[in-house]
Amino acid sequence: MPDGAAGVVVETALARFHYARAGNGPPVLLLPGAGGWRFTFQDLIPVLSQRHTVYALDPPGQGATEILDRGLSLGVDGVVRLIGDFLDAVGLGRTAIVGHSWGGGFALRFAELHPDTVTRLALIAPGGLDVKDAWEFRLARLPVVGELVLRRLLRPSIRHMLIKSFAHRDRVPEDRIDDLVRTMRSSRLDDVLRVERSVSWAATERDLHLVRAPVLLLWGDRDRYFPASLARRFVTRLPQAEVRTVPGGGHSLHDDCPEETRGLLVRFLAGTTADAAGPGR
């Protein structure tokens, strides 16, 4: 757990949410990518909590969060409903959101459906476009194969996907792999598969024009999951978006190029533009 971050649980009729909370100031919600959990951001939380109250959530079907309403759909809109349920439970009427990968896609959809709730939206290599997923995620959606990957081949699968997320091989947090494996094994793996097999981004891309909050898109130019060229597809529907491409960065940009990414996030969340100190559009 990051220094100063308190692990907290809040329960609603829909779910038992696990999250970390740290700092004081304007709120910011952190949403990790698929297969991630709140401590994916363990190095980012102390930085942002210097100026913000940070809520780092285990999203539905990930980490320790447990879905209690077993009849709830776990497609994109179902996950967004649960995110809204969490924000209501912790008393956040408005918040900034930082989302990574699929967490960025869920953040986008939340901002489309609840535009008055989102103050600023920072997206790190986000999902949200109606494009073909990387083969690893397509594999997880297959009957029997997905169960095999999660239950029998979990450690090599996590290691492969983590390494692929980094452009800088020396920055891969090998010491976190066993923690990731333990976290995944303690999760409800059927919920992990339900999310993986239910998500479609067609409506999210269609409704991008509904986002009203300022948007920062951050991308590494060596991303092997979502190529940085996808940013152009976002900005055609998000004219208010500022795009920053970080040279030499992979998919887990906040860990692969931490100094550049943190600086850009801090300035954006403070309401200032990412100026000449950061990479250009």
CSV table of C-alpha atoms in Angstrom, one decimal:
chain,number,residue,atom,x,y,z
A,1,MET,CA,0.0,0.0,0.0
A,2,PRO,CA,1.4,3.4,-0.9
A,3,ASP,CA,2.6,5.6,2.0
A,4,GLY,CA,-0.3,7.6,3.4
A,5,ALA,CA,-3.0,5.7,1.5
A,6,ALA,CA,-5.6,4.1,3.7
A,7,GLY,CA,-7.3,0.9,2.5
A,8,VAL,CA,-11.1,1.3,2.9
A,9,VAL,CA,-14.2,-0.7,2.3
A,10,VAL,CA,-17.7,0.7,1.5
A,11,GLU,CA,-20.7,-1.5,0.9
A,12,THR,CA,-23.8,-0.8,-1.1
A,13,ALA,CA,-26.7,-3.0,-2.3
A,14,LEU,CA,-24.7,-3.5,-5.5
A,15,ALA,CA,-21.2,-4.2,-4.4
A,16,ARG,CA,-18.6,-4.2,-1.6
A,17,PHE,CA,-16.0,-1.7,-2.9
A,18,HIS,CA,-12.4,-1.8,-1.9
A,19,TYR,CA,-10.4,1.4,-2.5
A,20,ALA,CA,-7.4,3.4,-1.2
A,21,ARG,CA,-7.9,7.0,0.0
A,22,ALA,CA,-5.1,9.5,0.5
A,23,GLY,CA,-4.6,13.3,0.8
A,24,ASN,CA,-6.7,16.3,1.0
A,25,GLY,CA,-8.0,18.7,-1.6
A,26,PRO,CA,-10.2,18.5,-4.7
A,27,PRO,CA,-11.1,14.8,-5.3
A,28,VAL,CA,-9.7,12.7,-8.1
A,29,LEU,CA,-10.8,9.1,-8.8
A,30,LEU,CA,-8.2,6.6,-10.2
A,31,LEU,CA,-9.5,3.7,-12.4
A,32,PRO,CA,-7.0,1.0,-13.4
A,33,GLY,CA,-7.0,-1.0,-16.6
A,34,ALA,CA,-8.3,-4.5,-17.2
A,35,GLY,CA,-6.8,-7.0,-14.8
A,36,GLY,CA,-5.4,-4.1,-12.6
A,37,TRP,CA,-6.4,-3.0,-9.2
A,38,ARG,CA,-6.0,0.1,-7.1
A,39,PHE,CA,-2.3,-0.4,-6.3
A,40,THR,CA,-1.5,-0.3,-10.0
A,41,PHE,CA,-1.3,3.4,-9.1
A,42,GLN,CA,0.8,2.9,-5.9
A,43,ASP,CA,3.6,5.2,-7.1
A,44,LEU,CA,1.1,7.8,-8.5
A,45,ILE,CA,-1.1,8.1,-5.4
A,46,PRO,CA,1.5,9.9,-3.2
A,47,VAL,CA,2.2,12.4,-6.0
A,48,LEU,CA,-1.4,13.3,-6.6
A,49,SER,CA,-2.4,13.2,-2.9
A,50,GLN,CA,-0.2,16.2,-2.3
A,51,ARG,CA,-2.9,18.4,-3.8
A,52,HIS,CA,-5.9,16.1,-4.0
A,53,THR,CA,-8.0,13.7,-2.1
A,54,VAL,CA,-7.3,10.6,-4.1
A,55,TYR,CA,-9.7,7.7,-4.4
A,56,ALA,CA,-8.1,4.7,-6.1
A,57,LEU,CA,-10.8,2.1,-6.8
A,58,ASP,CA,-10.7,-1.6,-7.4
A,59,PRO,CA,-13.2,-1.6,-10.3
A,60,PRO,CA,-16.0,-4.2,-10.5
A,61,GLY,CA,-14.6,-7.7,-11.3
A,62,GLN,CA,-11.0,-6.6,-10.3
A,63,GLY,CA,-9.0,-6.7,-7.1
A,64,ALA,CA,-10.9,-7.1,-3.9
A,65,THR,CA,-14.2,-5.4,-4.9
A,66,GLU,CA,-17.0,-7.9,-4.8
A,67,ILE,CA,-20.2,-7.6,-6.8
A,68,LEU,CA,-23.2,-8.4,-4.5
A,69,ASP,CA,-26.0,-8.0,-7.0
A,70,ARG,CA,-25.5,-11.1,-9.0
A,71,GLY,CA,-28.1,-10.1,-11.6
A,72,LEU,CA,-26.3,-7.0,-12.6
A,73,SER,CA,-25.0,-6.7,-16.2
A,74,LEU,CA,-21.2,-6.2,-16.4
A,75,GLY,CA,-21.1,-4.6,-19.8
A,76,VAL,CA,-19.7,-1.0,-20.0
A,77,ASP,CA,-22.9,0.6,-18.8
A,78,GLY,CA,-23.2,-1.9,-15.9
A,79,VAL,CA,-19.6,-1.0,-14.8
A,80,VAL,CA,-20.4,2.7,-15.1
A,81,ARG,CA,-23.4,2.2,-12.9
A,82,LEU,CA,-21.2,0.6,-10.3
A,83,ILE,CA,-18.7,3.5,-10.5
A,84,GLY,CA,-21.6,5.9,-9.9
A,85,ASP,CA,-22.8,3.8,-7.0
A,86,PHE,CA,-19.3,4.0,-5.4
A,87,LEU,CA,-19.2,7.8,-5.8
A,88,ASP,CA,-22.6,8.1,-4.2
A,89,ALA,CA,-21.5,5.9,-1.3
A,90,VAL,CA,-18.4,8.0,-0.6
A,91,GLY,CA,-20.3,11.3,-1.0
A,92,LEU,CA,-18.6,12.6,-4.2
A,93,GLY,CA,-21.0,14.7,-6.2
A,94,ARG,CA,-18.2,15.9,-8.6
A,95,THR,CA,-14.7,14.6,-9.2
A,96,ALA,CA,-11.9,14.5,-11.6
A,97,ILE,CA,-11.1,11.1,-13.0
A,98,VAL,CA,-7.8,9.5,-14.2
A,99,GLY,CA,-8.3,6.3,-16.1
A,100,HIS,CA,-5.8,3.9,-17.6
A,101,SER,CA,-6.5,1.6,-20.5
A,102,TRP,CA,-10.0,0.0,-20.0
A,103,GLY,CA,-10.3,2.2,-16.9
A,104,GLY,CA,-10.0,5.2,-19.3
A,105,GLY,CA,-12.8,3.7,-21.4
A,106,PHE,CA,-15.0,3.4,-18.3
A,107,ALA,CA,-14.1,6.9,-17.3
A,108,LEU,CA,-15.1,8.2,-20.8
A,109,ARG,CA,-18.5,6.4,-20.7
A,110,PHE,CA,-19.1,7.7,-17.2
A,111,ALA,CA,-18.4,11.3,-18.4
A,112,GLU,CA,-20.8,10.7,-21.3
A,113,LEU,CA,-23.7,9.5,-19.1
A,114,HIS,CA,-22.9,11.8,-16.1
A,115,PRO,CA,-21.4,15.0,-17.6
A,116,ASP,CA,-22.2,17.1,-14.6
A,117,THR,CA,-20.2,14.8,-12.3
A,118,VAL,CA,-16.8,14.9,-14.0
A,119,THR,CA,-14.7,18.0,-13.6
A,120,ARG,CA,-11.6,16.9,-15.5
A,121,LEU,CA,-10.8,13.7,-17.4
A,122,ALA,CA,-7.2,12.4,-17.8
A,123,LEU,CA,-6.9,9.3,-19.9
A,124,ILE,CA,-3.8,7.2,-20.2
A,125,ALA,CA,-3.8,5.1,-23.4
A,126,PRO,CA,-7.6,4.6,-23.0
A,127,GLY,CA,-10.1,2.1,-24.2
A,128,GLY,CA,-13.4,3.5,-25.5
A,129,LEU,CA,-13.0,3.0,-29.3
A,130,ASP,CA,-14.8,0.3,-31.3
A,131,VAL,CA,-11.6,-1.4,-32.4
A,132,LYS,CA,-10.3,-5.0,-32.2
A,133,ASP,CA,-8.7,-5.8,-28.8
A,134,ALA,CA,-5.2,-7.2,-28.5
A,135,TRP,CA,-5.1,-10.9,-28.9
A,136,GLU,CA,-4.6,-11.5,-25.2
A,137,PHE,CA,-8.0,-10.1,-24.4
A,138,ARG,CA,-9.7,-11.8,-27.2
A,139,LEU,CA,-8.2,-15.1,-25.9
A,140,ALA,CA,-9.7,-14.5,-22.4
A,141,ARG,CA,-13.1,-14.2,-23.9
A,142,LEU,CA,-13.1,-17.7,-25.4
A,143,PRO,CA,-15.1,-20.4,-23.6
A,144,VAL,CA,-12.9,-22.8,-21.7
A,145,VAL,CA,-9.7,-21.0,-22.9
A,146,GLY,CA,-10.5,-18.0,-20.7
A,147,GLU,CA,-11.0,-20.2,-17.7
A,148,LEU,CA,-7.7,-22.0,-18.5
A,149,VAL,CA,-5.8,-18.8,-18.7
A,150,LEU,CA,-7.1,-17.4,-15.4
A,151,ARG,CA,-7.0,-20.6,-13.4
A,152,ARG,CA,-4.1,-22.6,-14.7
A,153,LEU,CA,-1.8,-20.2,-16.5
A,154,LEU,CA,-2.3,-17.1,-14.4
A,155,ARG,CA,1.3,-16.3,-13.5
A,156,PRO,CA,2.8,-16.6,-16.9
A,157,SER,CA,-0.2,-14.7,-18.4
A,158,ILE,CA,0.2,-11.8,-16.0
A,159,ARG,CA,4.0,-11.7,-16.5
A,160,HIS,CA,3.6,-11.6,-20.3
A,161,MET,CA,1.0,-8.9,-20.2
A,162,LEU,CA,3.0,-6.8,-17.7
A,163,ILE,CA,6.2,-7.0,-19.7
A,164,LYS,CA,4.2,-6.1,-22.9
A,165,SER,CA,2.9,-3.0,-21.1
A,166,PHE,CA,6.4,-1.5,-20.8
A,167,ALA,CA,8.8,-0.1,-23.4
A,168,HIS,CA,11.6,0.0,-20.8
A,169,ARG,CA,12.3,-3.6,-19.8
A,170,ASP,CA,14.3,-2.5,-16.8
A,171,ARG,CA,11.2,-0.7,-15.4
A,172,VAL,CA,9.0,-3.7,-15.3
A,173,PRO,CA,8.1,-4.2,-11.6
A,174,GLU,CA,8.9,-7.9,-11.5
A,175,ASP,CA,8.6,-7.8,-7.7
A,176,ARG,CA,4.9,-7.0,-8.1
A,177,ILE,CA,4.1,-10.1,-10.1
A,178,ASP,CA,3.4,-12.4,-7.2
A,179,ASP,CA,1.2,-9.7,-5.6
A,180,LEU,CA,-0.7,-9.4,-8.8
A,181,VAL,CA,-1.2,-13.1,-9.0
A,182,ARG,CA,-2.4,-13.3,-5.3
A,183,THR,CA,-4.8,-10.4,-5.9
A,184,MET,CA,-6.2,-12.0,-9.1
A,185,ARG,CA,-6.6,-15.4,-7.3
A,186,SER,CA,-8.4,-13.8,-4.5
A,187,SER,CA,-10.8,-12.1,-6.9
A,188,ARG,CA,-14.0,-13.6,-8.1
A,189,LEU,CA,-12.6,-14.9,-11.4
A,190,ASP,CA,-16.1,-15.4,-12.8
A,191,ASP,CA,-16.6,-11.7,-12.5
A,192,VAL,CA,-13.3,-11.0,-14.2
A,193,LEU,CA,-14.5,-13.1,-17.1
A,194,ARG,CA,-18.0,-11.6,-17.1
A,195,VAL,CA,-16.5,-8.1,-17.6
A,196,GLU,CA,-14.0,-9.3,-20.2
A,197,ARG,CA,-16.8,-11.0,-22.2
A,198,SER,CA,-19.4,-8.3,-21.8
A,199,VAL,CA,-17.5,-5.1,-22.7
A,200,SER,CA,-18.2,-3.4,-26.0
A,201,TRP,CA,-17.0,0.1,-26.8
A,202,ALA,CA,-19.3,0.9,-29.7
A,203,ALA,CA,-21.7,3.1,-27.7
A,204,THR,CA,-18.8,4.9,-26.0
A,205,GLU,CA,-17.2,5.9,-29.3
A,206,ARG,CA,-20.6,6.9,-30.7
A,207,ASP,CA,-21.3,9.2,-27.7
A,208,LEU,CA,-17.9,10.9,-27.3
A,209,HIS,CA,-19.5,14.2,-28.2
A,210,LEU,CA,-21.4,14.1,-24.9
A,211,VAL,CA,-18.3,14.6,-22.9
A,212,ARG,CA,-18.2,18.2,-21.6
A,213,ALA,CA,-15.2,18.1,-19.2
A,214,PRO,CA,-11.7,19.1,-20.3
A,215,VAL,CA,-9.8,16.0,-21.5
A,216,LEU,CA,-6.1,15.1,-21.4
A,217,LEU,CA,-5.1,12.2,-23.6
A,218,LEU,CA,-1.7,10.7,-22.7
A,219,TRP,CA,0.0,8.1,-24.9
A,220,GLY,CA,3.3,6.4,-25.2
A,221,ASP,CA,4.6,6.2,-28.8
A,222,ARG,CA,5.7,2.6,-28.1
A,223,ASP,CA,2.4,1.3,-26.8
A,224,ARG,CA,1.9,-2.3,-27.9
A,225,TYR,CA,-1.7,-2.7,-26.8
A,226,PHE,CA,-3.3,0.5,-28.1
A,227,PRO,CA,-1.2,2.4,-30.7
A,228,ALA,CA,-0.8,6.1,-30.2
A,229,SER,CA,-2.3,6.7,-33.6
A,230,LEU,CA,-5.7,6.0,-32.0
A,231,ALA,CA,-5.5,9.4,-30.3
A,232,ARG,CA,-6.5,11.0,-33.7
A,233,ARG,CA,-9.7,9.0,-33.7
A,234,PHE,CA,-10.6,10.4,-30.2
A,235,VAL,CA,-9.9,14.1,-31.0
A,236,THR,CA,-12.3,14.1,-34.1
A,237,ARG,CA,-15.1,13.7,-31.5
A,238,LEU,CA,-13.4,15.4,-28.5
A,239,PRO,CA,-12.4,18.8,-29.8
A,240,GLN,CA,-11.6,20.0,-26.3
A,241,ALA,CA,-9.0,17.2,-25.8
A,242,GLU,CA,-5.3,18.0,-25.4
A,243,VAL,CA,-3.1,15.2,-26.6
A,244,ARG,CA,0.4,14.5,-25.3
A,245,THR,CA,2.5,11.7,-26.8
A,246,VAL,CA,5.4,10.7,-24.6
A,247,PRO,CA,8.5,9.5,-26.6
A,248,GLY,CA,9.7,6.0,-25.6
A,249,GLY,CA,6.6,5.3,-23.5
A,250,GLY,CA,4.7,2.0,-23.4
A,251,HIS,CA,1.1,1.2,-22.4
A,252,SER,CA,1.7,1.5,-18.6
A,253,LEU,CA,2.9,5.0,-19.2
A,254,HIS,CA,2.5,6.2,-15.5
A,255,ASP,CA,5.1,3.5,-14.5
A,256,ASP,CA,7.1,3.3,-17.8
A,257,CYS,CA,7.8,7.1,-18.0
A,258,PRO,CA,6.8,8.2,-14.5
A,259,GLU,CA,8.3,11.7,-14.3
A,260,GLU,CA,6.9,12.9,-17.6
A,261,THR,CA,3.4,11.4,-16.9
A,262,ARG,CA,3.2,12.7,-13.4
A,263,GLY,CA,4.1,16.2,-14.4
A,264,LEU,CA,1.5,16.3,-17.1
A,265,LEU,CA,-1.2,14.9,-14.8
A,266,VAL,CA,-0.4,17.3,-12.0
A,267,ARG,CA,-0.6,20.3,-14.3
A,268,PHE,CA,-3.8,19.2,-16.0
A,269,LEU,CA,-5.6,18.4,-12.7
A,270,ALA,CA,-4.5,21.8,-11.4
A,271,GLY,CA,-6.2,23.4,-14.3
A,272,THR,CA,-3.1,24.5,-16.2
A,273,THR,CA,-2.1,23.4,-19.7
A,274,ALA,CA,0.7,21.0,-20.4
A,275,ASP,CA,3.1,23.5,-21.7
A,276,ALA,CA,6.5,23.4,-23.3
A,277,ALA,CA,7.8,21.3,-20.4
A,278,GLY,CA,5.9,18.3,-21.8
A,279,PRO,CA,5.9,16.6,-25.2
A,280,GLY,CA,3.8,18.2,-28.0
A,281,ARG,CA,0.7,17.2,-29.7
